[in-house]
Amino acid sequence: MPAKGVAVAADVVIAGGGVIGTAIAWRAARAGLGVTLVDPERGDAASLVAAGMLAPVSEALFGEGALLRVNLLAVARFGSFAAELEQAAGRPVGLRREGTLAVAYDPGDYAALVRLTAFRRSAGLDAEELDSRACRKLESFLTPDVHGGVLFAGDWSVDNRRYAAALRSAAAAAGVRVVRDRVTEVLTSGDRARGVRLADGGDIGADRVVVAAGCWTGAIAGVPAPVRAAVRPVKGQLLRLRHPDGMPPVITHTIRATVRGTDVYLVPRADGEVVVGATQEERGPDRTVTAGAVHDLLRDALSVLPVTSELELAETCAGLRPGTPDNGPVVGPVAGAVDGSGPGGLLLATGHYRNGILMSPVTADAIVAHLTGQQAAPEWEPFAPGRFGAEAAGETR
Ligand SMILES: Cc1cc2nc3c(=O)[nH]c(=O)nc-3n(C[C@H](O)[C@H](O)[C@H](O)COP(=O)(O)OP(=O)(O)OC[C@H]3O[C@@H](n4cnc5c(N)ncnc54)[C@H](O)[C@@H]3O)c2cc1C
């Protein structure tokens, strides 16, 4: 579609206003840049569905050492970022520091947890093994059938909806301009980005463009083809339960349970909500909530915490994690911006998969470092956009 002409201009235009795009927008504006953020404001952004675990330790899996290093950087940064955000936005984000209690339902589940715990300890992470009684001392409503557990004290959580709302307020207060539209294309001139085209046909001019469109990144023309192909939606269904009026909290830690080989988590909020999740499904952009998933999540939650049956079922929802082939995020300038084979001034911040809430502050730090000529933390080096195919990285359609 022909452009209606350059509608507005900015130092930086950001495509996508989930927690990643909004955190970048806030910090870039704080750094003195003129920022325009474009988002059609979908209510289905992963950031609004997520459970809000800040869980570098209980998310640490075999073979994901580089991801663990970014996640540790992220949790170390979260406290100061959240404090500054609460002050800027004038509202709390619901940060909790109680840690994760991982519990195993039967001996087979326990054997798997012990193996994972040995790996996490070998990576220098804190883990305290507990028998069934000690688990119930921490969380008195756990079933006595729980075989045993491990306390991962290094994990936190945040109320992701409050956090996202605070980011929006802080960004607005810092002067970020929001355009309610969809970016269809990154515009280039010679070897430089020069802005974005909108679905309504208008353009926004900017010599730096950040694409932070989560699992929808692949729909934006001008993003390098290997990245467009690499980022895919991974469906997650979860439930939000609420304590009836007057009922004291049934848990204080995040509980991650393995029940006969299936994982379920329960994340408590200060306002009486308990988030129960989540499925991991390769179903493309489908966001249907299925009876089977609701059944399975409740069945497994009830197996370890029978009192769950007394909570109100407040909401069922499904979101799309932005997954990548190596489960790692895609953060930094496109390869072409550094080796001259593609548009300079185009940066990507996507593919945060299971940990985008956790990584949002450090992603903003890294992108703002690139935008202001500083050095991003070395932990990001393995997650450069060029890793999905160097020879094709200059390809932009
Ligand atoms: C069930 C579930 C549980 C999760 N639990 C956790 C957790 O406990 N901890 C954690 O850290 N992470 C968790 N995640 C992952 C986390 O939610 C994501 O990694 C994170 O939200 C990604 O943020 P984002 O801003 O990149 O994407 P999104 O939040 O999806 O936002 C992308 C935004 O881009 C916009 N957009 C799309 N296309 C365009 C376009 N063409 N132009 C302009 N804007 C566009 C959309 O409208 C949307 O607002 C979970 C995810 C799910 C689904």
Coordinates of C-alpha atoms and ligand atoms in Angstrom, one line a residue:
M1 CA 0.0 0.0 0.0
P2 CA 1.4 3.4 -0.8
A3 CA 2.4 5.5 2.2
K4 CA 0.3 8.4 3.2
G5 CA 3.6 10.3 3.8
V6 CA 5.8 10.6 6.9
A7 CA 3.2 11.3 9.6
V8 CA 5.5 11.9 12.5
A9 CA 9.2 11.6 13.4
A10 CA 11.0 10.3 16.5
D11 CA 14.5 9.4 17.5
V12 CA 13.3 5.8 18.1
V13 CA 10.2 4.0 17.1
I14 CA 9.3 0.8 18.9
A15 CA 6.9 -1.8 17.4
G16 CA 5.2 -3.6 20.2
G17 CA 4.0 -2.5 23.6
G18 CA 4.1 -5.7 25.7
V19 CA 6.4 -5.5 28.7
I20 CA 9.5 -5.7 26.5
G21 CA 8.6 -2.8 24.2
T22 CA 7.2 -0.7 27.0
A23 CA 10.2 -1.2 29.3
I24 CA 12.5 -0.2 26.4
A25 CA 10.3 2.8 25.7
W26 CA 10.4 4.0 29.3
R27 CA 14.1 3.6 29.7
A28 CA 14.9 5.1 26.3
A29 CA 12.8 8.2 27.1
R30 CA 14.5 8.4 30.5
A31 CA 17.8 8.4 28.6
G32 CA 16.6 11.5 26.8
L33 CA 15.5 10.0 23.5
G34 CA 12.3 11.0 21.7
V35 CA 10.3 7.7 21.6
T36 CA 7.2 6.7 19.7
L37 CA 5.7 3.3 20.6
V38 CA 3.3 1.6 18.1
D39 CA 0.9 -1.1 19.3
P40 CA -2.7 -1.9 18.2
E41 CA -3.2 -2.7 21.9
R42 CA -4.1 -6.4 21.8
G43 CA -5.6 -7.7 25.0
D44 CA -3.9 -11.0 24.2
A45 CA -0.3 -10.0 24.6
A46 CA 1.7 -12.7 26.4
S47 CA 2.7 -10.1 29.0
L48 CA -0.9 -9.9 30.3
V49 CA -1.4 -13.7 30.4
A50 CA 1.9 -14.7 32.1
A51 CA 2.2 -16.0 35.6
G52 CA 4.9 -13.4 36.6
M53 CA 7.5 -15.9 38.0
L54 CA 11.0 -14.4 38.2
A55 CA 12.5 -17.8 38.3
P56 CA 16.1 -18.1 37.1
V57 CA 16.7 -21.1 39.4
S58 CA 13.6 -23.2 38.9
E59 CA 13.7 -22.5 35.2
A60 CA 17.3 -23.6 34.9
L61 CA 17.4 -26.6 32.6
F62 CA 20.1 -28.9 31.2
G63 CA 21.8 -27.3 28.2
E64 CA 20.6 -23.7 28.8
G65 CA 23.7 -22.3 30.5
A66 CA 23.8 -19.0 28.5
L67 CA 20.1 -18.5 29.2
L68 CA 20.7 -19.1 32.9
R69 CA 23.4 -16.3 32.9
V70 CA 21.0 -13.8 31.4
N71 CA 18.2 -14.9 33.8
L72 CA 20.5 -14.4 36.8
L73 CA 21.5 -11.0 35.5
A74 CA 17.8 -10.3 35.2
V75 CA 16.7 -11.3 38.7
A76 CA 19.7 -9.3 40.1
R77 CA 18.4 -6.2 38.3
F78 CA 14.7 -6.7 38.9
G79 CA 14.6 -5.3 42.5
S80 CA 16.2 -1.9 41.7
F81 CA 14.2 -1.6 38.4
A82 CA 10.9 -2.4 40.2
A83 CA 11.7 0.2 42.9
E84 CA 12.4 2.9 40.4
L85 CA 9.3 1.9 38.4
E86 CA 7.0 2.0 41.4
Q87 CA 8.3 5.5 42.1
A88 CA 7.9 6.7 38.5
A89 CA 4.4 5.2 38.1
G90 CA 3.2 5.8 41.6
R91 CA 1.8 2.3 42.0
P92 CA 3.0 -1.1 43.4
V93 CA 4.0 -3.9 41.1
G94 CA 3.5 -6.8 43.5
L95 CA 7.1 -8.0 43.8
R96 CA 7.5 -11.0 46.1
R97 CA 10.8 -12.6 47.2
E98 CA 9.7 -15.8 49.0
G99 CA 11.3 -18.2 46.6
T100 CA 10.0 -21.3 44.9
L101 CA 9.1 -24.5 46.6
A102 CA 9.4 -27.3 44.1
V103 CA 7.6 -30.4 45.2
A104 CA 7.5 -34.0 43.9
Y105 CA 4.3 -36.0 44.1
D106 CA 5.7 -39.5 43.8
P107 CA 9.1 -41.2 44.1
G108 CA 9.6 -41.0 40.3
D109 CA 8.8 -37.3 40.3
Y110 CA 11.3 -36.9 43.2
A111 CA 14.1 -38.7 41.4
A112 CA 13.7 -36.3 38.5
L113 CA 13.7 -33.3 40.9
V114 CA 16.9 -34.6 42.6
R115 CA 18.6 -34.9 39.2
L116 CA 17.6 -31.3 38.3
T117 CA 18.7 -30.1 41.7
A118 CA 22.1 -31.6 41.4
F119 CA 22.5 -29.8 38.0
R120 CA 21.3 -26.5 39.5
R121 CA 23.7 -26.8 42.4
S122 CA 26.6 -27.6 40.1
A123 CA 25.7 -24.2 38.4
G124 CA 26.2 -22.5 41.8
L125 CA 22.5 -22.1 42.5
D126 CA 21.0 -22.3 46.0
A127 CA 18.8 -25.3 46.7
E128 CA 17.7 -26.8 50.0
E129 CA 16.3 -30.3 49.9
L130 CA 13.3 -30.9 52.1
D131 CA 11.4 -34.0 53.2
S132 CA 7.6 -34.1 53.0
R133 CA 7.2 -32.8 56.6
A134 CA 9.6 -29.9 56.0
C135 CA 7.7 -29.0 52.9
R136 CA 4.4 -28.8 54.9
K137 CA 6.1 -26.7 57.5
L138 CA 6.7 -24.1 54.8
E139 CA 3.3 -24.6 53.2
S140 CA 0.8 -26.1 55.6
F141 CA -1.9 -26.9 53.0
L142 CA 0.3 -29.2 50.9
T143 CA -1.0 -32.8 50.9
P144 CA 1.0 -35.2 53.2
D145 CA 1.2 -37.4 50.0
V146 CA 3.9 -35.1 48.6
H147 CA 7.1 -37.2 48.5
G148 CA 9.6 -34.3 49.1
G149 CA 10.7 -31.0 47.7
V150 CA 13.4 -28.4 47.2
L151 CA 13.4 -24.8 48.2
F152 CA 14.9 -22.5 45.5
A153 CA 15.3 -19.3 47.5
G154 CA 16.7 -17.3 44.6
D155 CA 13.4 -17.1 42.7
W156 CA 11.0 -14.2 43.0
S157 CA 7.6 -13.2 41.4
V158 CA 5.8 -10.1 40.3
D159 CA 2.2 -9.3 39.5
N160 CA 2.7 -9.1 35.7
R161 CA -0.5 -7.2 35.1
R162 CA 0.3 -4.5 37.7
Y163 CA 3.9 -4.5 36.4
A164 CA 2.7 -3.9 32.8
A165 CA 0.3 -1.2 33.9
A166 CA 3.1 0.5 35.9
L167 CA 5.4 0.4 32.8
R168 CA 2.7 2.1 30.7
S169 CA 2.2 4.9 33.3
A170 CA 6.0 5.4 33.7
A171 CA 6.4 5.5 29.9
A172 CA 3.6 8.1 29.5
A173 CA 5.1 10.2 32.3
A174 CA 8.5 10.1 30.7
G175 CA 7.0 11.5 27.4
V176 CA 6.6 8.3 25.3
R177 CA 4.1 8.9 22.5
V178 CA 1.8 6.0 21.8
V179 CA 0.3 5.3 18.4
R180 CA -2.5 2.8 18.3
D181 CA -1.8 1.0 15.0
R182 CA 0.1 -2.0 13.6
V183 CA 3.6 -1.8 12.1
T184 CA 3.6 -3.7 8.7
E185 CA 7.1 -2.9 7.6
V186 CA 10.5 -1.5 8.7
L187 CA 11.4 1.2 6.1
T188 CA 14.9 1.5 4.9
S189 CA 16.9 4.0 2.9
G190 CA 20.2 2.6 1.5
D191 CA 21.7 0.7 4.4
R192 CA 19.8 2.5 7.2
A193 CA 16.4 2.1 8.8
R194 CA 14.4 5.2 8.3
G195 CA 11.2 4.4 10.2
V196 CA 8.1 2.1 10.0
R197 CA 5.0 1.8 7.9
L198 CA 1.7 1.5 9.6
A199 CA -1.4 -0.6 8.7
D200 CA -3.3 2.6 8.1
G201 CA -0.8 3.5 5.4
G202 CA 1.0 6.3 7.3
D203 CA 4.7 6.2 8.1
I204 CA 6.6 7.2 11.2
G205 CA 10.1 8.4 10.5
A206 CA 13.0 7.5 12.8
D207 CA 16.6 6.5 12.3
R208 CA 16.4 3.8 15.0
V209 CA 13.7 1.1 14.9
V210 CA 13.2 -1.5 17.7
V211 CA 11.0 -4.4 16.9
A212 CA 9.5 -5.9 20.1
A213 CA 6.4 -7.5 18.7
G214 CA 6.6 -10.8 20.7
C215 CA 5.4 -13.9 18.8
W216 CA 4.1 -11.6 16.0
T217 CA 7.6 -10.4 15.0
G218 CA 7.6 -12.6 11.9
A219 CA 4.7 -10.6 10.4
I220 CA 6.8 -7.5 10.1
A221 CA 8.4 -7.0 6.7
G222 CA 12.0 -5.8 6.9
V223 CA 12.9 -7.9 9.9
P224 CA 15.7 -10.3 8.8
A225 CA 14.1 -13.4 7.2
P226 CA 16.0 -15.9 9.5
V227 CA 14.5 -14.1 12.6
R228 CA 11.1 -14.0 11.1
A229 CA 11.2 -17.7 10.6
A230 CA 12.7 -18.4 14.0
V231 CA 10.2 -16.7 16.2
R232 CA 7.1 -18.8 16.8
P233 CA 4.1 -18.8 19.1
V234 CA 4.0 -21.3 21.9
K235 CA 0.6 -21.5 23.4
G236 CA 0.2 -21.5 27.2
Q237 CA -3.1 -21.9 29.0
L238 CA -3.5 -20.9 32.6
L239 CA -6.1 -20.2 35.3
R240 CA -6.6 -17.4 37.8
L241 CA -8.1 -18.4 41.1
R242 CA -9.2 -16.1 43.9
H243 CA -9.6 -16.5 47.6
P244 CA -13.2 -16.0 48.7
D245 CA -13.7 -12.9 51.0
G246 CA -12.1 -13.5 54.4
M247 CA -10.1 -16.6 53.5
P248 CA -6.5 -16.3 54.5
P249 CA -3.8 -17.0 51.8
V250 CA -3.4 -20.7 51.1
I251 CA 0.2 -20.4 50.0
T252 CA 3.0 -17.9 50.4
H253 CA 5.7 -19.4 48.1
T254 CA 5.4 -20.1 44.4
I255 CA 4.8 -23.9 44.3
R256 CA 6.0 -25.8 41.3
A257 CA 4.9 -29.4 41.5
T258 CA 5.6 -32.5 39.4
V259 CA 2.6 -34.8 39.6
R260 CA 3.3 -38.2 37.9
G261 CA 5.6 -36.6 35.4
T262 CA 3.4 -33.5 34.6
D263 CA 4.4 -30.0 35.8
V264 CA 2.0 -27.5 37.3
Y265 CA 2.7 -24.2 39.2
L266 CA 0.8 -22.1 41.6
V267 CA 1.9 -18.5 42.0
P268 CA 0.4 -16.4 44.9
R269 CA -0.3 -12.7 44.7
A270 CA -0.6 -10.2 47.5
D271 CA -4.2 -9.4 46.5
G272 CA -5.5 -12.9 47.0
E273 CA -5.1 -14.3 43.5
V274 CA -3.4 -17.6 42.8
V275 CA -2.2 -18.2 39.2
V276 CA -2.2 -21.9 38.1
G277 CA -0.3 -22.8 34.9
A278 CA 0.5 -23.6 32.4
T279 CA 0.4 -25.7 29.2
Q280 CA 3.1 -25.6 26.5
E281 CA 1.5 -26.3 23.1
E282 CA 2.7 -26.1 19.6
R283 CA -0.5 -25.0 18.0
G284 CA 0.5 -21.9 16.0
P285 CA -1.5 -18.7 16.9
D286 CA -4.5 -20.7 18.4
R287 CA -5.6 -19.2 21.8
T288 CA -8.6 -21.4 22.5
V289 CA -9.0 -22.3 26.2
T290 CA -9.8 -26.0 26.3
A291 CA -11.8 -28.0 28.8
G292 CA -9.0 -30.6 28.9
A293 CA -6.3 -28.1 29.8
V294 CA -8.5 -26.5 32.6
H295 CA -9.2 -30.0 33.9
D296 CA -5.6 -31.1 33.8
L297 CA -4.3 -28.0 35.5
L298 CA -6.9 -28.2 38.3
R299 CA -6.4 -31.9 38.7
D300 CA -2.7 -31.5 39.2
A301 CA -3.1 -28.4 41.4
L302 CA -5.6 -30.3 43.6
S303 CA -3.3 -33.3 43.9
V304 CA -0.7 -31.3 45.7
L305 CA -2.9 -28.6 47.3
P306 CA -6.4 -30.0 47.9
V307 CA -7.6 -26.7 49.4
T308 CA -7.4 -25.2 45.8
S309 CA -10.9 -26.6 45.4
E310 CA -12.2 -23.9 47.7
L311 CA -10.9 -21.0 45.7
E312 CA -13.0 -19.2 43.1
L313 CA -12.2 -19.9 39.4
A314 CA -11.9 -16.2 38.4
E315 CA -10.4 -16.5 34.9
T316 CA -9.2 -18.9 32.3
C317 CA -6.9 -17.6 29.5
A318 CA -4.4 -18.5 26.9
G319 CA -1.3 -16.6 25.6
L320 CA 1.4 -17.0 23.0
R321 CA 5.0 -17.1 24.2
P322 CA 7.5 -15.9 21.6
G323 CA 9.6 -19.1 21.3
T324 CA 12.8 -19.6 19.3
P325 CA 14.7 -22.7 18.2
D326 CA 17.2 -22.5 21.0
N327 CA 14.7 -21.1 23.6
G328 CA 16.8 -17.9 23.9
P329 CA 15.8 -14.3 23.3
V330 CA 16.8 -12.3 20.3
V331 CA 18.2 -9.0 21.5
G332 CA 20.4 -6.4 19.8
P333 CA 21.1 -4.8 16.4
V334 CA 20.5 -7.0 13.4
A335 CA 23.6 -8.5 12.0
G336 CA 23.5 -6.0 9.1
A337 CA 23.6 -3.1 11.5
V338 CA 27.1 -4.2 12.6
D339 CA 28.6 -5.9 9.6
G340 CA 27.1 -3.6 6.9
S341 CA 25.1 -6.3 5.2
G342 CA 21.7 -5.0 6.2
P343 CA 19.9 -1.9 7.6
G344 CA 21.8 -0.1 10.3
G345 CA 19.6 1.3 13.1
L346 CA 17.3 -1.8 13.3
L347 CA 17.3 -3.5 16.7
L348 CA 15.3 -6.5 17.8
A349 CA 14.0 -7.4 21.3
T350 CA 11.9 -10.5 20.9
G351 CA 11.9 -14.3 21.5
H352 CA 11.8 -14.1 25.3
Y353 CA 9.7 -17.3 25.4
R354 CA 9.2 -18.4 29.1
N355 CA 11.0 -15.6 30.7
G356 CA 10.0 -12.3 29.1
I357 CA 8.7 -10.7 32.3
L358 CA 11.9 -11.6 34.2
M359 CA 14.1 -10.4 31.3
S360 CA 12.3 -7.1 30.6
P361 CA 14.5 -4.8 32.7
V362 CA 17.8 -6.2 31.4
T363 CA 16.4 -6.2 27.8
A364 CA 15.6 -2.6 28.2
D365 CA 19.1 -1.9 29.6
A366 CA 20.7 -3.7 26.7
I367 CA 18.7 -2.0 23.9
V368 CA 19.1 1.4 25.5
A369 CA 22.8 0.8 25.7
H370 CA 22.9 0.1 22.0
L371 CA 20.8 3.2 21.3
T372 CA 23.0 5.4 23.3
G373 CA 26.4 4.1 22.1
Q374 CA 27.1 2.2 25.3
Q375 CA 28.2 -1.4 25.7
A376 CA 25.4 -4.0 26.5
A377 CA 26.2 -6.6 29.2
P378 CA 28.4 -9.5 27.9
E379 CA 25.7 -12.0 28.9
W380 CA 23.7 -10.9 25.8
E381 CA 26.4 -12.0 23.3
P382 CA 25.0 -15.5 22.6
F383 CA 21.6 -14.0 21.9
A384 CA 22.4 -11.7 19.0
P385 CA 19.9 -11.7 16.1
G386 CA 22.5 -12.8 13.6
R387 CA 22.7 -16.3 15.1
F388 CA 19.8 -17.7 13.1
G389 CA 21.7 -17.7 9.8
A390 CA 24.6 -15.4 9.1
E391 CA 24.5 -15.7 5.3
A392 CA 20.8 -14.7 5.3
A393 CA 21.0 -12.0 7.9
G394 CA 21.1 -9.2 5.4
E395 CA 17.9 -10.6 3.8
T396 CA 15.0 -8.4 4.9
R397 CA 11.8 -9.7 3.2
Ligands
LIG1 C1 1.0 -18.9 30.0 C2 2.2 -18.1 30.0 C3 2.9 -18.0 31.2 C4 4.1 -17.2 31.3 N1 4.7 -17.1 32.5 C5 5.8 -16.4 32.6 C6 6.5 -16.2 33.8 O1 6.0 -16.7 34.9 N2 7.6 -15.4 33.9 C7 8.1 -14.8 32.8 O2 9.1 -14.1 32.9 N3 7.5 -14.9 31.6 C8 6.4 -15.7 31.5 N4 5.8 -15.9 30.2 C9 6.5 -15.4 29.1 C10 6.2 -13.9 28.9 O3 4.8 -13.6 29.0 C11 6.7 -13.4 27.5 O4 8.0 -13.8 27.3 C12 6.7 -11.9 27.5 O5 5.4 -11.4 27.9 C13 7.0 -11.4 26.1 O6 6.8 -10.0 26.1 P1 6.7 -9.2 24.7 O7 6.5 -7.8 25.1 O8 7.9 -9.6 23.9 O9 5.4 -9.9 24.0 P2 3.9 -9.6 24.2 O10 3.5 -9.4 25.6 O11 3.2 -10.7 23.5 O12 3.7 -8.2 23.5 C14 3.8 -8.1 22.1 C15 3.1 -6.8 21.7 O13 3.4 -6.5 20.3 C16 2.2 -6.0 19.8 N5 2.3 -6.2 18.3 C17 2.2 -7.4 17.6 N6 2.4 -7.2 16.3 C18 2.6 -5.8 16.2 C19 2.9 -5.0 15.1 N7 2.9 -5.5 13.8 N8 3.0 -3.7 15.3 C20 3.0 -3.1 16.5 N9 2.8 -3.9 17.6 C21 2.6 -5.2 17.4 C22 1.1 -6.8 20.4 O14 -0.1 -6.0 20.3 C23 1.6 -6.9 21.8 O15 1.1 -5.9 22.6 C24 4.6 -16.6 30.1 C25 3.9 -16.7 29.0 C26 2.7 -17.4 28.9 C27 1.9 -17.4 27.6

